[in-house]
Amino acid sequence: MAEATDDLKALETQALAELAGCSDEPALRAWNTKYFGDKGLMKAALSAIGKVPKEQRASYGQEANRVKVALESAYSAALDKAKEESLATSLASDKLDVTLPGRPARRGRLHPATQILRDIYAIFADLGFQVYRTNEVETDELNFELLNMPEHHPARDMWDTFFTTTPGTVLRTHTSPGQIRLMKETAPHPIRAILPGMCYRNEAISTRSEIQFFQVEGLVVGEGVTMADLKGTLTAFARRMFGPDRQLRIRSSYFPFTEPSIEVDIDWPKDDPNRDRLTKGTGWLEILGAGMVHPTVLRNGGYDPDKVTGFAFGMGPQRMLMLKHAIDDIRLFWQNDLRFLRQF
Ligand code: DAH
């Protein structure tokens, strides 16, 4: 008569043969599920003890345990071996040649607009100017009114304005409103400061104008400040920024917040083929507006125009970059084209 333990022996033989055929870890894990999973064959063999004739149960139980332990230890030995082998192959294939030269890391750099701002700060720092920052979202009062442009003043048309959804606030169209903030904070003491920052204009975008651009405002207030000081400061600045060979031209102009007002141009590089197009045939590019601070503006800032005078200017750093490097399109600055940016 066949012994119930024969089934166990057959199961062991089959299981060991299959185990030997497993070539990698996933195959081994599948084998383990087949025999030792919840519905595994070894589990089933163990619980089959209930169906074994009574007199064979003791020997069946012993044999089942022996087979179970034997299979478990064969499995864990096979698994250890497979893990070792896969580690060895991955070590062999991932091995590092420490003698190879490293891949060069590309160095980041500052955006050209940031570079020129820093150049400007450095030049004015040497001339004794502090840096003062003010709001990009401004009140109508500061952006226009206190700069001597009451509501309906025609000069407001000089700046195409972005209005915010909050009545009475705008995106500043120039850095000039910072003058009022600085004066109110400082009066009655003297001022010598630059005010850099982003400005916004609701304009048609072209090669020479963007809706978003940097400006650097300058403000000097004190006793006996004159137009000669303004001219001297701007000339010293232009010499440092553009070198002694470039020419600077001062023209009279109009701004509501200065009297008298001027504009300053720099000559476009003579050898640049785009010179005519970019300077509308004049050979000059305007880089700033300036003037003697209007008495009304001084008063609005908390100063007595009978005691002090002041000069102010507002310059376009990106225009200056164009001049320095003969860049023919101001729109290149915010396009983030790395081919352009990597040149600086
Ligand atoms: N805010 C003027 C503009 O954006 C530039 C300007 C002109 C600034 C004369 C000044 C100034 O401080 O005195 O067009």
Tab-separated table of C-alpha atoms and ligand atoms in Angstrom:
chain	number	residue	atom	x	y	z
A	1	MET	CA	0.000	0.000	0.000
A	2	ALA	CA	1.232	3.464	-0.855
A	3	GLU	CA	2.361	5.468	2.134
A	4	ALA	CA	1.027	9.030	2.487
A	5	THR	CA	4.627	10.139	3.023
A	6	ASP	CA	5.396	9.170	-0.572
A	7	ASP	CA	3.470	12.226	-1.729
A	8	LEU	CA	5.685	14.368	0.469
A	9	LYS	CA	8.834	12.862	-1.002
A	10	ALA	CA	7.535	13.488	-4.511
A	11	LEU	CA	6.720	17.067	-3.600
A	12	GLU	CA	10.224	17.568	-2.212
A	13	THR	CA	11.874	16.182	-5.313
A	14	GLN	CA	9.776	18.349	-7.614
A	15	ALA	CA	10.330	21.464	-5.520
A	16	LEU	CA	14.099	21.014	-5.336
A	17	ALA	CA	14.295	20.414	-9.076
A	18	GLU	CA	12.359	23.599	-9.786
A	19	LEU	CA	14.450	25.532	-7.289
A	20	ALA	CA	17.606	24.451	-9.070
A	21	GLY	CA	16.139	25.818	-12.311
A	22	CYS	CA	15.554	29.320	-10.890
A	23	SER	CA	18.146	31.583	-12.442
A	24	ASP	CA	17.538	34.846	-10.582
A	25	GLU	CA	15.907	36.500	-7.610
A	26	PRO	CA	12.455	37.120	-9.144
A	27	ALA	CA	12.258	33.460	-10.216
A	28	LEU	CA	13.207	32.378	-6.699
A	29	ARG	CA	10.533	34.594	-5.184
A	30	ALA	CA	7.935	33.122	-7.535
A	31	TRP	CA	9.056	29.632	-6.451
A	32	ASN	CA	8.622	30.644	-2.810
A	33	THR	CA	5.096	31.840	-3.453
A	34	LYS	CA	4.253	28.635	-5.264
A	35	TYR	CA	5.304	26.457	-2.313
A	36	PHE	CA	5.072	28.693	0.741
A	37	GLY	CA	2.470	31.281	-0.247
A	38	ASP	CA	-0.982	31.359	1.369
A	39	LYS	CA	-2.246	28.872	-1.213
A	40	GLY	CA	1.167	27.222	-1.592
A	41	LEU	CA	1.744	23.520	-2.178
A	42	MET	CA	3.747	23.047	1.031
A	43	LYS	CA	1.001	24.698	3.054
A	44	ALA	CA	-1.537	22.415	1.416
A	45	ALA	CA	0.586	19.335	2.171
A	46	LEU	CA	0.833	20.345	5.832
A	47	SER	CA	-2.896	20.823	6.231
A	48	ALA	CA	-3.617	17.557	4.375
A	49	ILE	CA	-2.636	15.719	7.572
A	50	GLY	CA	-6.354	15.623	8.507
A	51	LYS	CA	-7.080	13.333	5.574
A	52	VAL	CA	-4.267	10.883	6.299
A	53	PRO	CA	-5.313	7.553	7.887
A	54	LYS	CA	-4.916	7.741	11.638
A	55	GLU	CA	-2.084	5.224	11.947
A	56	GLN	CA	0.081	7.111	9.431
A	57	ARG	CA	-0.454	10.559	10.881
A	58	ALA	CA	2.552	10.628	13.216
A	59	SER	CA	5.029	9.652	10.518
A	60	TYR	CA	3.315	11.953	8.002
A	61	GLY	CA	3.623	14.886	10.420
A	62	GLN	CA	7.320	14.239	11.009
A	63	GLU	CA	8.057	13.835	7.332
A	64	ALA	CA	6.078	16.948	6.406
A	65	ASN	CA	8.111	18.981	8.874
A	66	ARG	CA	11.362	17.598	7.585
A	67	VAL	CA	10.452	18.439	3.983
A	68	LYS	CA	9.316	21.927	4.995
A	69	VAL	CA	12.593	22.688	6.811
A	70	ALA	CA	14.653	21.193	3.990
A	71	LEU	CA	12.894	23.298	1.359
A	72	GLU	CA	13.113	26.460	3.434
A	73	SER	CA	16.816	26.127	3.960
A	74	ALA	CA	17.426	25.237	0.307
A	75	TYR	CA	15.454	28.358	-0.653
A	76	SER	CA	17.326	30.698	1.639
A	77	ALA	CA	20.679	29.333	0.459
A	78	ALA	CA	19.644	29.784	-3.182
A	79	LEU	CA	18.406	33.310	-2.489
A	80	ASP	CA	21.666	34.332	-0.796
A	81	LYS	CA	23.619	32.992	-3.722
A	82	ALA	CA	21.468	34.827	-6.267
A	83	LYS	CA	21.852	38.113	-4.369
A	84	GLU	CA	25.589	37.739	-4.259
A	85	GLU	CA	25.752	37.025	-7.972
A	86	SER	CA	23.629	40.035	-8.921
A	87	LEU	CA	25.742	42.277	-6.709
A	88	ALA	CA	28.866	40.962	-8.375
A	89	THR	CA	27.501	41.616	-11.876
A	90	SER	CA	26.321	45.099	-11.002
A	91	LEU	CA	29.670	45.905	-9.416
A	92	ALA	CA	31.396	44.707	-12.527
A	93	SER	CA	29.182	46.694	-14.889
A	94	ASP	CA	28.941	49.878	-12.780
A	95	LYS	CA	32.585	50.011	-12.005
A	96	LEU	CA	34.040	53.479	-11.948
A	97	ASP	CA	37.132	54.548	-13.805
A	98	VAL	CA	38.521	57.076	-11.379
A	99	THR	CA	41.251	58.045	-13.819
A	100	LEU	CA	38.779	59.519	-16.362
A	101	PRO	CA	38.606	63.348	-16.388
A	102	GLY	CA	35.405	64.683	-14.792
A	103	ARG	CA	32.556	66.212	-16.770
A	104	PRO	CA	32.897	69.984	-16.563
A	105	ALA	CA	30.116	71.707	-14.607
A	106	ARG	CA	28.778	74.702	-16.510
A	107	ARG	CA	29.134	77.760	-14.333
A	108	GLY	CA	26.122	79.956	-13.834
A	109	ARG	CA	26.423	83.686	-14.299
A	110	LEU	CA	24.493	86.828	-13.582
A	111	HIS	CA	21.915	88.074	-16.051
A	112	PRO	CA	23.368	90.958	-18.098
A	113	ALA	CA	20.761	93.338	-16.644
A	114	THR	CA	21.920	92.412	-13.131
A	115	GLN	CA	25.538	92.857	-14.193
A	116	ILE	CA	24.990	96.381	-15.457
A	117	LEU	CA	22.958	97.296	-12.371
A	118	ARG	CA	25.918	96.223	-10.245
A	119	ASP	CA	28.282	98.272	-12.401
A	120	ILE	CA	26.008	101.276	-11.887
A	121	TYR	CA	25.855	100.748	-8.108
A	122	ALA	CA	29.651	100.521	-7.989
A	123	ILE	CA	30.184	103.753	-9.922
A	124	PHE	CA	27.693	105.695	-7.816
A	125	ALA	CA	29.035	104.164	-4.603
A	126	ASP	CA	32.389	105.723	-5.511
A	127	LEU	CA	30.597	109.029	-5.983
A	128	GLY	CA	29.087	108.735	-2.492
A	129	PHE	CA	25.573	107.591	-3.374
A	130	GLN	CA	23.501	105.247	-1.211
A	131	VAL	CA	21.057	102.687	-2.655
A	132	TYR	CA	17.387	103.005	-1.730
A	133	ARG	CA	14.579	100.714	-2.885
A	134	THR	CA	10.895	101.536	-3.106
A	135	ASN	CA	7.590	99.988	-4.162
A	136	GLU	CA	6.786	98.623	-7.607
A	137	VAL	CA	3.057	99.002	-7.012
A	138	GLU	CA	2.652	102.719	-6.379
A	139	THR	CA	-0.140	105.083	-5.587
A	140	ASP	CA	-1.320	107.436	-8.272
A	141	GLU	CA	-0.469	110.196	-5.824
A	142	LEU	CA	3.228	109.321	-5.733
A	143	ASN	CA	3.624	108.179	-9.330
A	144	PHE	CA	2.057	111.398	-10.666
A	145	GLU	CA	0.459	113.909	-8.337
A	146	LEU	CA	3.281	114.698	-5.935
A	147	LEU	CA	5.644	114.770	-8.920
A	148	ASN	CA	3.791	117.857	-10.047
A	149	MET	CA	1.274	116.129	-12.299
A	150	PRO	CA	-2.206	116.702	-10.886
A	151	GLU	CA	-5.128	114.710	-12.314
A	152	HIS	CA	-5.735	115.591	-15.989
A	153	HIS	CA	-2.236	117.044	-16.343
A	154	PRO	CA	-1.344	116.474	-20.001
A	155	ALA	CA	2.161	115.274	-19.070
A	156	ARG	CA	0.629	112.099	-17.632
A	157	ASP	CA	0.355	111.010	-21.253
A	158	MET	CA	4.133	110.675	-21.362
A	159	TRP	CA	3.697	107.412	-19.451
A	160	ASP	CA	1.272	104.754	-20.685
A	161	THR	CA	0.133	103.310	-17.431
A	162	PHE	CA	-0.902	99.890	-16.135
A	163	PHE	CA	-3.619	100.423	-13.540
A	164	THR	CA	-4.264	97.789	-10.877
A	165	THR	CA	-7.737	96.660	-9.796
A	166	THR	CA	-7.355	98.722	-6.616
A	167	PRO	CA	-8.467	102.283	-7.405
A	168	GLY	CA	-5.688	104.820	-7.022
A	169	THR	CA	-2.839	102.343	-7.511
A	170	VAL	CA	-0.676	101.739	-10.570
A	171	LEU	CA	2.391	99.755	-11.542
A	172	ARG	CA	5.008	102.463	-11.296
A	173	THR	CA	5.804	103.872	-14.714
A	174	HIS	CA	9.168	105.185	-13.520
A	175	THR	CA	11.326	105.128	-10.391
A	176	SER	CA	10.686	108.840	-9.762
A	177	PRO	CA	7.937	108.289	-7.120
A	178	GLY	CA	10.727	106.855	-4.956
A	179	GLN	CA	12.088	110.418	-4.751
A	180	ILE	CA	9.037	111.490	-2.757
A	181	ARG	CA	9.261	108.509	-0.408
A	182	LEU	CA	12.958	109.104	0.184
A	183	MET	CA	12.526	112.847	0.743
A	184	LYS	CA	9.668	112.328	3.196
A	185	GLU	CA	11.817	109.897	5.145
A	186	THR	CA	14.926	112.065	5.141
A	187	ALA	CA	13.792	115.740	5.326
A	188	PRO	CA	15.278	118.094	6.362
A	189	HIS	CA	18.631	116.306	5.937
A	190	PRO	CA	20.637	116.166	2.708
A	191	ILE	CA	20.225	113.246	0.277
A	192	ARG	CA	22.573	111.575	-2.162
A	193	ALA	CA	21.086	108.286	-3.345
A	194	ILE	CA	20.217	106.089	-6.299
A	195	LEU	CA	16.897	104.218	-6.459
A	196	PRO	CA	17.002	101.179	-8.753
A	197	GLY	CA	14.058	99.007	-9.709
A	198	MET	CA	11.612	97.573	-12.217
A	199	CYS	CA	9.138	99.844	-14.008
A	200	TYR	CA	6.128	99.040	-16.187
A	201	ARG	CA	4.606	100.763	-19.187
A	202	ASN	CA	1.588	99.837	-21.229
A	203	GLU	CA	3.415	100.468	-24.491
A	204	ALA	CA	3.806	98.838	-27.855
A	205	ILE	CA	6.821	96.543	-27.554
A	206	SER	CA	9.564	97.349	-30.047
A	207	THR	CA	13.297	96.931	-30.495
A	208	ARG	CA	13.827	99.947	-28.216
A	209	SER	CA	11.043	99.661	-25.642
A	210	GLU	CA	9.675	96.921	-23.437
A	211	ILE	CA	6.659	96.966	-21.124
A	212	GLN	CA	8.888	95.935	-18.227
A	213	PHE	CA	12.335	97.411	-17.721
A	214	PHE	CA	14.814	98.608	-15.132
A	215	GLN	CA	15.410	102.207	-14.206
A	216	VAL	CA	17.890	103.754	-11.867
A	217	GLU	CA	16.739	107.000	-10.333
A	218	GLY	CA	19.186	109.414	-8.749
A	219	LEU	CA	18.434	112.132	-6.237
A	220	VAL	CA	20.654	114.718	-4.596
A	221	VAL	CA	19.175	117.320	-2.258
A	222	GLY	CA	21.080	119.849	-0.180
A	223	GLU	CA	22.195	123.442	0.164
A	224	GLY	CA	23.760	124.926	-2.950
A	225	VAL	CA	23.278	121.934	-5.291
A	226	THR	CA	23.470	123.238	-8.878
A	227	MET	CA	23.092	122.207	-12.494
A	228	ALA	CA	26.893	122.120	-12.681
A	229	ASP	CA	26.866	119.362	-10.049
A	230	LEU	CA	24.341	117.425	-12.116
A	231	LYS	CA	26.407	117.798	-15.261
A	232	GLY	CA	29.610	116.848	-13.449
A	233	THR	CA	28.022	113.784	-11.863
A	234	LEU	CA	26.533	112.520	-15.131
A	235	THR	CA	29.737	113.135	-17.074
A	236	ALA	CA	31.812	111.319	-14.462
A	237	PHE	CA	29.328	108.464	-14.580
A	238	ALA	CA	29.346	108.208	-18.393
A	239	ARG	CA	33.162	108.244	-18.519
A	240	ARG	CA	33.327	105.354	-16.070
A	241	MET	CA	30.504	103.421	-17.735
A	242	PHE	CA	31.407	103.871	-21.412
A	243	GLY	CA	35.076	104.827	-21.348
A	244	PRO	CA	36.726	108.134	-22.259
A	245	ASP	CA	36.271	107.760	-26.020
A	246	ARG	CA	32.489	107.729	-26.149
A	247	GLN	CA	30.685	111.019	-26.470
A	248	LEU	CA	27.939	112.379	-24.273
A	249	ARG	CA	25.376	114.912	-25.444
A	250	ILE	CA	23.130	117.001	-23.218
A	251	ARG	CA	19.871	118.365	-24.641
A	252	SER	CA	17.243	120.514	-23.001
A	253	SER	CA	13.974	118.721	-22.379
A	254	TYR	CA	10.789	118.802	-20.357
A	255	PHE	CA	9.688	116.844	-17.290
A	256	PRO	CA	7.005	118.105	-14.909
A	257	PHE	CA	9.124	117.286	-11.854
A	258	THR	CA	12.290	119.124	-12.894
A	259	GLU	CA	13.025	122.689	-13.947
A	260	PRO	CA	15.101	123.022	-16.015
A	261	SER	CA	15.085	119.533	-17.519
A	262	ILE	CA	17.637	117.801	-19.723
A	263	GLU	CA	18.163	114.554	-21.555
A	264	VAL	CA	21.478	112.805	-22.046
A	265	ASP	CA	22.462	110.805	-25.135
A	266	ILE	CA	25.490	108.625	-25.820
A	267	ASP	CA	26.874	108.113	-29.310
A	268	TRP	CA	26.255	104.681	-30.832
A	269	PRO	CA	29.449	102.796	-31.819
A	270	LYS	CA	30.432	104.288	-35.200
A	271	ASP	CA	31.502	100.989	-36.730
A	272	ASP	CA	28.220	99.188	-35.979
A	273	PRO	CA	26.191	98.509	-39.151
A	274	ASN	CA	22.927	98.829	-37.196
A	275	ARG	CA	23.790	102.329	-36.004
A	276	ASP	CA	21.379	104.201	-38.249
A	277	ARG	CA	18.439	101.917	-37.660
A	278	LEU	CA	18.807	101.871	-33.885
A	279	THR	CA	19.369	105.571	-33.480
A	280	LYS	CA	16.763	106.599	-36.052
A	281	GLY	CA	19.542	108.037	-38.163
A	282	THR	CA	20.862	110.377	-35.454
A	283	GLY	CA	23.824	108.349	-34.213
A	284	TRP	CA	22.730	108.990	-30.597
A	285	LEU	CA	20.763	106.945	-28.070
A	286	GLU	CA	19.084	108.562	-25.101
A	287	ILE	CA	20.057	106.981	-21.785
A	288	LEU	CA	18.503	109.270	-19.214
A	289	GLY	CA	16.310	112.198	-18.293
A	290	ALA	CA	17.374	114.604	-15.570
A	291	GLY	CA	17.040	118.089	-14.184
A	292	MET	CA	16.901	120.351	-11.167
A	293	VAL	CA	14.172	119.147	-8.797
A	294	HIS	CA	11.076	121.325	-9.193
A	295	PRO	CA	10.381	123.508	-6.105
A	296	THR	CA	6.881	122.008	-5.836
A	297	VAL	CA	8.374	118.505	-5.689
A	298	LEU	CA	10.863	119.577	-3.006
A	299	ARG	CA	7.979	121.018	-1.023
A	300	ASN	CA	5.932	117.816	-1.495
A	301	GLY	CA	8.894	115.885	-0.114
A	302	GLY	CA	9.032	118.071	2.992
A	303	TYR	CA	11.892	120.432	2.031
A	304	ASP	CA	11.945	124.211	1.884
A	305	PRO	CA	12.875	125.171	-1.708
A	306	ASP	CA	14.134	128.522	-0.434
A	307	LYS	CA	16.784	126.715	1.603
A	308	VAL	CA	17.766	123.687	-0.467
A	309	THR	CA	17.987	122.703	-4.111
A	310	GLY	CA	18.385	119.323	-5.734
A	311	PHE	CA	19.012	117.446	-8.923
A	312	ALA	CA	17.524	114.168	-10.107
A	313	PHE	CA	17.918	111.765	-12.966
A	314	GLY	CA	16.339	108.568	-14.238
A	315	MET	CA	18.413	106.250	-16.401
A	316	GLY	CA	17.741	103.089	-18.398
A	317	PRO	CA	20.352	100.420	-17.639
A	318	GLN	CA	19.202	98.209	-20.495
A	319	ARG	CA	19.613	101.032	-22.988
A	320	MET	CA	23.162	101.378	-21.683
A	321	LEU	CA	23.829	97.687	-22.182
A	322	MET	CA	22.636	98.038	-25.764
A	323	LEU	CA	25.060	100.881	-26.256
A	324	LYS	CA	27.962	99.093	-24.648
A	325	HIS	CA	27.588	95.902	-26.660
A	326	ALA	CA	25.770	97.141	-29.786
A	327	ILE	CA	22.733	94.981	-28.940
A	328	ASP	CA	20.094	95.637	-31.572
A	329	ASP	CA	16.923	94.520	-29.762
A	330	ILE	CA	15.902	95.323	-26.178
A	331	ARG	CA	13.465	92.397	-26.248
A	332	LEU	CA	16.393	89.966	-26.062
A	333	PHE	CA	16.802	90.734	-22.369
A	334	TRP	CA	13.665	88.970	-21.150
A	335	GLN	CA	13.480	86.183	-23.730
A	336	ASN	CA	15.804	83.971	-21.685
A	337	ASP	CA	17.523	82.665	-24.775
A	338	LEU	CA	20.669	81.077	-23.368
A	339	ARG	CA	22.569	81.703	-26.597
A	340	PHE	CA	22.143	85.412	-25.901
A	341	LEU	CA	22.672	85.311	-22.140
A	342	ARG	CA	25.847	83.173	-22.260
A	343	GLN	CA	27.690	85.904	-24.119
A	344	PHE	CA	27.928	88.098	-21.049
B	1	DAH	N1	11.068	109.534	-14.783
B	1	DAH	C1	11.489	109.937	-16.117
B	1	DAH	C2	11.056	108.905	-17.130
B	1	DAH	O1	10.824	107.793	-16.759
B	1	DAH	C3	12.989	110.062	-16.164
B	1	DAH	C4	13.443	111.205	-15.344
B	1	DAH	C5	13.569	112.444	-15.905
B	1	DAH	C6	13.767	111.018	-14.023
B	1	DAH	C7	14.024	113.507	-15.169
B	1	DAH	C8	14.200	112.100	-13.263
B	1	DAH	C9	14.323	113.330	-13.859
B	1	DAH	O2	14.525	111.990	-11.978
B	1	DAH	O3	14.781	114.380	-13.109
B	1	DAH	O4	10.912	109.207	-18.269
